[in-house]
Amino acid sequence: MKGEGKMVIMSKMKWVGLVGLVLSAFSLFVHFLLARYTEEGISDYQSSVTIFSWRPIFENSDFAKNSPLYRRLWGQVRRLESLHPDANPRGYYADPRSESSGYVFVRIQGGFHEIRNSICDVVAISRLLNATLVIPEIQSTTSSKGISSEFKSFAYLYNEDQFMAALVKDVKVVKTLPQNLKGARRKKKIPSFRVPNSASPYFYLHHVLPVLNKHAVVELVVSEGGCLQAILPPHLEEYQRLRCRVGFHALRFRQEVQELATKILHRLRAPGRPFIAFDPGMTRDALAYHGCAELFQDVHTELIQHKRAWMKKHGIVKGKLSVNSAKQRLNGSCPLMPEEVGILLRAYGYSWDTILYISGGEVFGGQRTLIPLHAMFENTVDRTSLSAAWEMSRIYGREVNIVDTKLRAPPSVVQEKKLEAWKNAGPRPHPLPPPPARPKYPHNIEGWWGWVAESDNEPESTVMELRTNAHKLLWEAIDYLICVEADVFIPGFDRDGKGRPNFASLVMGHRLYQSAASKTFRLDRKEVVKLLEENREHLYQANHTWLTSIRKHLRRSLIDGVIEASSKSKPFSFLSHPAPECSCLRYGPTKPVEASLGVMHSCPKWMDSEIKTKSKDKETEEDSDEDVSSSSGLFFKNIGGNNQSGGGELIKEESQLDDQEELEGSD
C-alpha cells in the first residue's frame, strides 16, 4: 500500500511539474508577443530588455554642462545666435488664383537630395505659372519592383496630407490628374518636357506656359536634381521663401519614418550626453566623378574606374579617365576618410567616449573603412545599432518575398561521371573531388561586386537591388532627421556624383535655417589635407603647434564655412544655403557675419518675447569660448594601447593652449 501511495504522489508531482512547464512556456510566449507587437510603452519596456545592440561606455558618469570645455565642444556659436528662421511672406503675397492655368504633372528621378531639391523647385514653378500641381511622382519608388503596395511614389517617403495642407495658401495641390487627363497621359498624348538643370524662370514663362495654356496640362521630367535656378532675381525673392516653406515645413516624412527617427533620437539621448553626427559622403558615384579611385585598393579602385568610364561615355565627366587621385585630394576634391575625420575631432578635444552617429545610405568600401573611427570613438553607432530589424521592416510595409525564379541548369554528364569515378576510386588516399563552380558575389551596398573580375559590363539591377534602392530613401530620411537635430554635425564630403551639393549640404542648410547657432563644422578640405600631410608620420603623437592649427581651422570653419557656402553651394542648391532670404535678425545687423551673409531683415515682434530671458543666460557665458585652458590639450597617447575603452589613452599636453589663440581662432 505504501508503494502504491508513493507512486500516486510521484505521478501527481510529475503532472504538476508538467503543467508548470507549460504555463511558463506560455508566459514567455505572451511576453515575447507583447514585446514584439506592442508599440505603446516600448520605450518603458526597453529599460529592462535592450532591443538594440548599443552598450554605451563612458569614462566619467558626471558630465559638467556648465564647464568651459562643454561650452567649447558643444555650445552654440555665439556669433550666429542672432540669426533665426523666417520664411513667411514679407510683402504683398496673394492666395492662389481660383482660375488655374492647368495641371503640372512631374516625374522626379534621382536620390534623396535630388528628390528634395526638385520638389521645392516644382512647387515654385507651379506658383510662377499659376498652375495646379499634381503630387509629384518619385521614380525611385515607382520603378522599383517588389516594394510594398501600401506606400507608392510620393507617399513612400513623404506625408501627402501634410504637404497639401502646408501649401494651401501658396499653390493648388491635388493628388491625381482628372480622369480624362489620366487616360491621355497613359496614351502619351500630353506634352512633356525633359527639364534642364537650373532652368531660368524665362524658360517656364516663354516655353512651358504657352503649352500649358493650350493643352491644360504638361508633364515635367526632372532628372538632374533641380529644375529651377538656385539664385533667383530680387523681384522673385518671395519664391525663395516659398522654397523654404516647402523644404523645411511642408516636406514631412510619413508617420512611420518620423516615429522611428524619434525613437532612435530618444535612444541616442538616453545616456544624457550630447552626440556628433557624421556623414562620410563616400559614395561610388561621387568618388568616380571627382577622380578619387586611388584612395582605395584592389577591387574598389577598379569599381570606381569602371563607373568613371561609364560617366565619361555618357558625358557626365569630361575629364580624363585616369586622374591623379593624390593631386585631387590635395585640392580638396576628394572626401575625407573616416579616420581623418576622427583625428580632427579628437584633436579638437572630443574624448574617446563621445557618442558618434554615422549617417548615410552607403559607405563605399564597407565597414572596414570605419574601423579606425571605431577605434577612436568607442560609442560609434548608426541606425542599425539603434533599432531592431522588425522596427526597420515596419517602415518598409508588407513586402512580398522575392524568390530566385531562375532555373538552374542540372549538372553535366561529364561532371556526374567525375563524381561517380571519385566515389569508386578504391582505397584512400585518392584524388580530391572536382572543385565546385566559382561563386559569384552579390552586388551589395558595401562595394563588393563579383562581376568586376569576370565581365567589363556591369549587370542590370536585380529586383532585390531595386528594392534596396527604394529602402535607401527611407534610411536617408531617418539619418536626415537625426543629423538636423544633432548637437554637432560634421561632413566628410559635400558634393555628389554630379559635382553638386549632396545629402550633407542639405543637412547643413536645414541646420542653418532651423538653428544657425548649432555647431556645424564646414571644413575646408584643401586646408585640412594640407595640415594632415604636414604631420602624416606623427598623427597620433601630435605636437602643440599642430593641435593649435587644427583647432583654429575647425573654429574658423564654424563661421567661414557659412560665408563660403553662399558662393560655393548656393548657386547649385538653394536649400543648402537659405540665407539671407529665409533668415531674420533679432538683435540688428551689428556683427560682420550678418553683413557677410546679407541678412538685414529684422525678426517680427512676436519673436521678441524670448530675448530677455535668453540674454540673461548669455551674460554668464560671455567668455565661455575663451576659457579652455583646463582641458584644451587632450589627444591620443597610444591608439594601439591595451585600454579597456579601445580608443587609446588620453593625456594632457605639457603646455596648454593660450586663451588668446583660441579667441583668434574663433574670429
Coordinates of C-alpha atoms in Angstrom, one line a residue, residues 226-629:
G226 CA 16.8 70.6 -59.6
C227 CA 14.8 72.3 -62.4
L228 CA 14.9 75.9 -61.4
Q229 CA 18.0 78.1 -60.9
A230 CA 19.0 78.4 -57.3
I231 CA 19.6 82.1 -57.2
L232 CA 16.5 84.0 -58.5
P233 CA 16.3 87.7 -59.4
P234 CA 15.5 90.1 -56.5
H235 CA 11.9 90.6 -57.6
L236 CA 11.3 86.8 -57.1
E237 CA 12.6 86.7 -53.5
E238 CA 9.2 85.5 -52.3
Y239 CA 9.7 82.4 -54.4
Q240 CA 12.8 81.7 -52.4
R241 CA 10.9 81.9 -49.2
L242 CA 8.3 79.6 -50.8
R243 CA 11.1 77.1 -51.3
C244 CA 12.0 77.3 -47.6
R245 CA 8.3 76.7 -46.6
V246 CA 8.3 73.6 -48.8
G247 CA 11.7 72.2 -47.8
F248 CA 11.6 72.9 -44.1
H249 CA 7.8 72.8 -43.3
A250 CA 5.7 71.2 -45.9
L251 CA 8.0 68.2 -46.7
R252 CA 7.4 66.0 -43.6
F253 CA 8.3 62.3 -43.8
R254 CA 5.5 59.9 -43.4
Q255 CA 4.4 59.0 -39.9
E256 CA 6.2 55.6 -39.6
V257 CA 9.5 57.2 -40.6
Q258 CA 9.1 60.1 -38.2
E259 CA 8.2 57.8 -35.4
L260 CA 11.2 55.5 -35.9
A261 CA 13.6 58.5 -36.2
T262 CA 12.1 59.9 -32.9
K263 CA 12.7 56.6 -31.2
I264 CA 16.3 56.5 -32.4
L265 CA 16.9 60.1 -31.2
H266 CA 15.4 59.2 -27.8
R267 CA 17.8 56.2 -27.5
L268 CA 20.8 58.4 -28.6
R269 CA 20.0 61.0 -25.9
A270 CA 19.0 58.4 -23.2
P271 CA 22.5 58.4 -21.6
G272 CA 22.2 62.2 -21.1
R273 CA 25.1 63.1 -23.4
P274 CA 25.3 65.2 -26.5
F275 CA 26.2 63.5 -29.7
I276 CA 28.0 64.2 -33.0
A277 CA 26.5 63.2 -36.4
F278 CA 29.0 62.4 -39.1
D279 CA 28.1 61.9 -42.8
P280 CA 31.0 60.3 -44.7
G281 CA 29.6 61.2 -48.2
M282 CA 31.7 58.3 -49.6
T283 CA 29.5 57.1 -52.5
R284 CA 30.8 55.3 -55.5
D285 CA 29.4 57.9 -57.9
A286 CA 31.0 60.8 -56.0
L287 CA 34.4 59.1 -55.9
A288 CA 34.2 58.3 -59.6
Y289 CA 33.1 61.8 -60.6
H290 CA 35.9 63.5 -58.7
G291 CA 38.6 61.0 -59.7
C292 CA 39.3 59.6 -56.2
A293 CA 39.9 55.9 -57.2
E294 CA 43.4 55.6 -55.9
L295 CA 42.3 56.4 -52.3
F296 CA 41.2 52.7 -52.2
Q297 CA 42.8 49.4 -53.3
D298 CA 42.2 46.3 -55.3
V299 CA 38.6 45.8 -56.5
H300 CA 37.4 49.1 -55.1
T301 CA 39.7 51.1 -57.3
E302 CA 38.6 49.0 -60.3
L303 CA 34.9 49.6 -59.4
I304 CA 35.4 53.4 -59.2
Q305 CA 37.3 53.5 -62.5
H306 CA 34.5 51.4 -64.2
K307 CA 31.9 53.9 -63.0
R308 CA 34.0 56.9 -64.2
A309 CA 34.4 55.3 -67.6
W310 CA 30.6 55.0 -67.7
M311 CA 30.2 58.6 -66.7
K312 CA 32.7 59.7 -69.4
K313 CA 30.8 57.7 -72.0
H314 CA 27.5 59.4 -71.1
G315 CA 29.0 62.9 -71.0
I316 CA 28.8 63.4 -67.2
V317 CA 32.5 63.5 -66.8
K318 CA 34.5 65.5 -69.4
G319 CA 38.0 64.9 -68.0
K320 CA 40.4 62.1 -68.4
L321 CA 39.6 58.5 -67.3
S322 CA 42.8 58.2 -65.2
V323 CA 43.2 61.0 -62.7
N324 CA 45.9 61.6 -60.2
S325 CA 43.9 61.0 -57.0
A326 CA 46.6 62.3 -54.7
K327 CA 46.5 65.6 -56.5
Q328 CA 42.7 65.7 -56.4
R329 CA 42.9 65.0 -52.7
L330 CA 45.3 67.9 -52.1
N331 CA 43.0 70.2 -54.0
G332 CA 40.2 69.2 -51.6
S333 CA 38.2 67.4 -54.3
C334 CA 38.0 64.1 -52.6
P335 CA 36.2 63.0 -49.4
L336 CA 38.0 63.0 -46.1
M337 CA 38.5 59.4 -44.9
P338 CA 36.6 58.5 -41.7
E339 CA 40.0 58.0 -39.9
E340 CA 41.0 61.6 -40.8
V341 CA 37.7 63.0 -39.5
G342 CA 38.2 61.0 -36.3
I343 CA 41.7 62.6 -35.9
L344 CA 40.2 66.1 -36.4
L345 CA 37.5 65.5 -33.8
R346 CA 40.0 64.1 -31.3
A347 CA 42.4 66.9 -31.9
Y348 CA 39.7 69.4 -31.2
G349 CA 39.1 67.9 -27.8
Y350 CA 36.3 65.3 -28.2
S351 CA 37.1 62.3 -25.9
W352 CA 37.0 58.6 -26.8
D353 CA 33.6 58.1 -25.1
T354 CA 31.8 60.8 -27.3
I355 CA 28.7 59.4 -29.0
L356 CA 29.3 59.5 -32.7
Y357 CA 26.4 58.7 -35.1
I358 CA 27.3 57.6 -38.6
S359 CA 24.7 58.5 -41.3
G360 CA 24.4 57.7 -45.0
G361 CA 22.7 55.0 -47.1
E362 CA 26.1 53.8 -48.4
V363 CA 29.7 54.0 -47.3
F364 CA 31.8 52.8 -50.2
G365 CA 34.4 50.3 -49.1
G366 CA 32.2 48.8 -46.5
Q367 CA 32.5 48.7 -42.7
R368 CA 36.3 48.2 -42.8
T369 CA 36.8 51.8 -43.8
L370 CA 35.1 52.8 -40.5
I371 CA 37.3 50.5 -38.3
P372 CA 39.8 53.3 -37.4
L373 CA 36.9 55.6 -36.4
H374 CA 35.5 52.9 -34.1
A375 CA 38.9 52.6 -32.5
M376 CA 39.0 56.3 -31.7
F377 CA 35.4 56.6 -30.5
E378 CA 34.0 53.7 -28.5
N379 CA 30.4 54.9 -28.8
T380 CA 30.2 54.9 -32.6
V381 CA 26.6 53.9 -33.7
D382 CA 24.3 54.1 -36.7
R383 CA 20.6 53.4 -37.3
T384 CA 21.2 49.6 -37.4
S385 CA 22.7 49.5 -33.9
L386 CA 19.9 51.7 -32.5
S387 CA 16.9 49.9 -33.9
A388 CA 15.7 46.3 -34.2
A389 CA 15.3 44.6 -37.5
W390 CA 11.5 44.4 -37.1
E391 CA 11.3 48.2 -36.5
M392 CA 13.1 48.8 -39.8
S393 CA 10.8 46.3 -41.6
R394 CA 7.7 48.1 -40.3
I395 CA 8.6 51.3 -42.3
Y396 CA 9.0 49.2 -45.4
G397 CA 5.5 47.9 -45.2
R398 CA 4.3 44.4 -46.3
E399 CA 6.7 43.3 -49.0
V400 CA 6.5 40.1 -50.9
N401 CA 9.2 37.5 -50.6
I402 CA 11.5 37.7 -53.5
V403 CA 12.3 34.2 -54.8
D404 CA 15.0 33.4 -57.3
T405 CA 13.0 32.1 -60.2
K406 CA 15.9 31.5 -62.5
L407 CA 16.1 27.8 -63.3
R408 CA 19.5 26.3 -62.5
A409 CA 21.0 24.0 -65.1
P410 CA 21.4 20.4 -64.0
P411 CA 25.0 19.1 -63.6
S412 CA 26.6 18.0 -66.9
V413 CA 27.0 14.3 -67.7
V414 CA 30.8 14.7 -67.6
Q415 CA 30.6 16.2 -64.1
E416 CA 28.4 13.3 -62.9
K417 CA 30.9 10.8 -64.3
K418 CA 33.8 12.5 -62.5
L419 CA 31.9 12.4 -59.1
E420 CA 31.0 8.8 -59.6
A421 CA 34.6 7.9 -60.5
W422 CA 35.8 9.7 -57.4
K423 CA 33.4 7.7 -55.2
N424 CA 34.6 4.4 -56.7
A425 CA 38.3 5.3 -56.8
G426 CA 39.3 2.4 -54.4
P427 CA 41.1 2.7 -51.1
R428 CA 42.2 6.1 -49.8
P429 CA 44.1 8.3 -50.3
H430 CA 42.5 9.0 -53.7
P431 CA 42.3 12.2 -55.8
L432 CA 40.3 15.2 -54.4
P433 CA 36.8 15.7 -55.8
P434 CA 36.5 18.3 -58.7
P435 CA 36.2 21.8 -57.3
P436 CA 32.8 23.5 -57.2
A437 CA 31.9 26.3 -59.6
R438 CA 33.4 29.7 -58.7
P439 CA 30.8 31.6 -56.6
K440 CA 29.6 34.9 -57.8
Y441 CA 29.4 37.5 -55.1
P442 CA 26.2 39.5 -55.0
H443 CA 26.1 43.2 -55.7
N444 CA 25.5 45.0 -52.4
I445 CA 25.8 48.4 -50.7
E446 CA 29.2 47.6 -49.2
G447 CA 31.0 47.8 -52.5
W448 CA 31.8 44.2 -53.4
W449 CA 30.8 43.3 -57.0
G450 CA 31.8 39.8 -58.3
W451 CA 31.3 40.8 -61.9
V452 CA 34.3 43.0 -61.9
A453 CA 36.7 40.1 -62.3
E454 CA 34.6 38.4 -64.9
S455 CA 33.0 41.0 -67.1
D456 CA 33.5 44.5 -68.4
N457 CA 29.8 45.2 -68.3
E458 CA 28.0 46.0 -65.1
P459 CA 25.0 43.7 -64.8
E460 CA 21.5 45.1 -64.7
S461 CA 20.0 45.6 -61.2
T462 CA 18.1 42.7 -59.8
V463 CA 14.7 43.0 -58.2
M464 CA 16.3 42.9 -54.8
E465 CA 18.7 45.7 -55.7
L466 CA 15.8 47.8 -56.9
R467 CA 14.1 47.2 -53.5
T468 CA 17.3 48.2 -51.7
N469 CA 17.5 51.4 -53.7
A470 CA 14.0 52.3 -52.5
H471 CA 14.9 51.4 -48.9
K472 CA 17.9 53.8 -49.1
L473 CA 15.4 56.7 -49.4
L474 CA 13.9 55.7 -46.0
W475 CA 17.4 55.1 -44.5
E476 CA 18.5 58.6 -45.5
A477 CA 15.2 60.1 -44.3
I478 CA 15.9 58.8 -40.8
D479 CA 19.5 59.9 -41.0
Y480 CA 18.4 63.3 -42.2
L481 CA 16.2 63.9 -39.2
I482 CA 18.9 62.8 -36.8
C483 CA 21.6 64.9 -38.4
V484 CA 19.5 68.0 -38.3
E485 CA 18.8 67.5 -34.6
A486 CA 22.4 66.6 -33.7
D487 CA 24.4 68.7 -31.2
V488 CA 27.3 68.8 -33.6
F489 CA 27.4 67.9 -37.3
I490 CA 30.5 67.3 -39.5
P491 CA 30.5 66.2 -43.1
G492 CA 33.3 64.2 -44.8
F493 CA 32.2 65.5 -48.2
D494 CA 29.6 67.9 -49.5
R495 CA 29.4 67.0 -53.3
D496 CA 27.6 64.2 -55.1
G497 CA 28.2 62.2 -58.2
K498 CA 27.5 65.2 -60.4
G499 CA 29.6 67.8 -58.6
R500 CA 26.5 69.3 -56.9
P501 CA 25.6 69.7 -53.2
N502 CA 24.8 66.3 -51.6
F503 CA 22.9 65.0 -48.6
A504 CA 25.3 66.6 -46.1
S505 CA 24.8 70.0 -47.8
L506 CA 21.0 69.8 -47.3
V507 CA 21.6 68.9 -43.7
M508 CA 23.8 72.0 -43.2
G509 CA 21.3 74.2 -45.0
H510 CA 18.5 72.9 -42.8
R511 CA 20.6 73.5 -39.6
L512 CA 21.4 77.0 -40.8
Y513 CA 17.7 77.7 -41.2
Q514 CA 16.4 76.0 -38.1
S515 CA 19.2 76.7 -35.6
A516 CA 22.0 78.7 -37.2
A517 CA 24.0 78.8 -33.9
S518 CA 24.2 75.0 -33.6
K519 CA 27.7 73.7 -34.1
T520 CA 28.2 72.7 -37.7
F521 CA 31.8 72.2 -39.0
R522 CA 32.1 73.2 -42.6
L523 CA 35.6 72.1 -43.3
D524 CA 37.9 73.5 -46.0
R525 CA 39.2 70.1 -47.2
K526 CA 42.1 71.6 -49.0
E527 CA 43.4 73.2 -45.8
V528 CA 42.6 70.1 -43.8
V529 CA 44.5 67.8 -46.1
K530 CA 47.5 70.2 -46.0
L531 CA 47.5 70.1 -42.2
L532 CA 47.2 66.3 -42.2
E533 CA 50.1 65.9 -44.7
E534 CA 52.3 68.1 -42.6
N535 CA 52.1 65.7 -39.7
R536 CA 51.4 62.5 -41.6
E537 CA 54.1 60.5 -39.8
H538 CA 53.0 61.6 -36.3
L539 CA 49.3 62.0 -36.4
Y540 CA 48.7 60.1 -33.2
Q541 CA 51.6 61.9 -31.3
A542 CA 50.7 65.4 -32.4
N543 CA 52.6 68.3 -31.0
H544 CA 51.3 71.6 -29.6
T545 CA 51.7 73.6 -32.8
W546 CA 49.8 71.1 -34.9
L547 CA 47.0 70.9 -32.4
T548 CA 46.7 74.6 -32.3
S549 CA 46.5 74.8 -36.1
I550 CA 43.8 72.1 -36.3
R551 CA 41.7 73.8 -33.6
K552 CA 42.0 77.2 -35.2
H553 CA 40.8 75.8 -38.5
L554 CA 37.9 74.0 -37.0
R555 CA 36.8 77.0 -35.1
R556 CA 37.1 79.2 -38.2
S557 CA 35.1 76.8 -40.2
L558 CA 32.1 77.4 -38.0
I559 CA 31.8 81.0 -39.4
D560 CA 33.9 81.0 -42.6
G561 CA 32.2 77.8 -43.8
V562 CA 28.8 79.5 -43.7
I563 CA 30.1 82.5 -45.6
E564 CA 31.8 80.4 -48.3
A565 CA 28.7 78.3 -48.8
S566 CA 26.9 81.3 -50.2
S567 CA 29.3 81.3 -53.1
K568 CA 30.1 77.5 -53.4
S569 CA 26.9 75.7 -52.6
K570 CA 24.0 78.1 -53.0
P571 CA 24.4 78.6 -56.8
F572 CA 23.7 74.9 -57.2
S573 CA 21.1 74.3 -54.5
F574 CA 19.2 77.0 -52.6
L575 CA 18.3 74.6 -49.8
S576 CA 22.0 74.1 -49.0
H577 CA 22.2 77.8 -48.0
P578 CA 18.8 79.5 -47.5
A579 CA 20.2 82.8 -46.1
P580 CA 19.6 85.6 -46.3
E581 CA 16.1 85.2 -47.9
C582 CA 14.8 82.9 -45.1
S583 CA 16.6 84.4 -42.1
C584 CA 16.0 87.4 -39.9
L585 CA 17.9 89.2 -37.1
R586 CA 16.8 89.6 -33.6
Y587 CA 19.5 92.0 -32.4
G588 CA 20.0 94.1 -35.5
P589 CA 22.9 93.8 -38.0
T590 CA 25.7 94.7 -35.5
K591 CA 28.1 91.9 -36.4
P592 CA 30.1 91.5 -39.6
V593 CA 28.9 87.9 -40.0
E594 CA 25.3 89.0 -40.8
A595 CA 26.6 91.6 -43.2
S596 CA 28.7 89.0 -45.0
L597 CA 25.6 86.8 -45.3
G598 CA 23.4 89.7 -46.4
V599 CA 20.9 89.2 -43.6
M600 CA 19.4 92.6 -42.9
H601 CA 15.7 91.8 -42.2
S602 CA 14.6 92.2 -38.5
C603 CA 12.6 89.4 -37.0
P604 CA 8.9 90.0 -36.3
K605 CA 8.0 91.5 -32.9
W606 CA 6.3 88.3 -31.7
M607 CA 9.8 86.7 -31.5
D608 CA 11.0 89.3 -29.1
S609 CA 9.3 87.7 -26.1
E610 CA 12.1 85.2 -25.6
I611 CA 15.0 87.7 -26.0
K612 CA 15.2 89.0 -22.4
T613 CA 15.2 85.6 -20.7
K614 CA 17.9 84.3 -23.0
S615 CA 20.1 87.3 -22.9
K616 CA 20.4 87.0 -19.1
D617 CA 21.7 83.5 -19.5
K618 CA 24.2 84.6 -22.1
E619 CA 25.8 87.2 -19.7
T620 CA 27.2 84.4 -17.6
E621 CA 28.6 82.6 -20.7
E622 CA 30.1 85.6 -22.4
D623 CA 33.7 84.3 -22.2
S624 CA 33.0 80.6 -22.4
D625 CA 34.8 80.2 -25.7
E626 CA 38.0 81.6 -24.4
D627 CA 38.2 79.7 -21.1
V628 CA 39.6 76.4 -22.3
S629 CA 42.9 76.2 -20.6

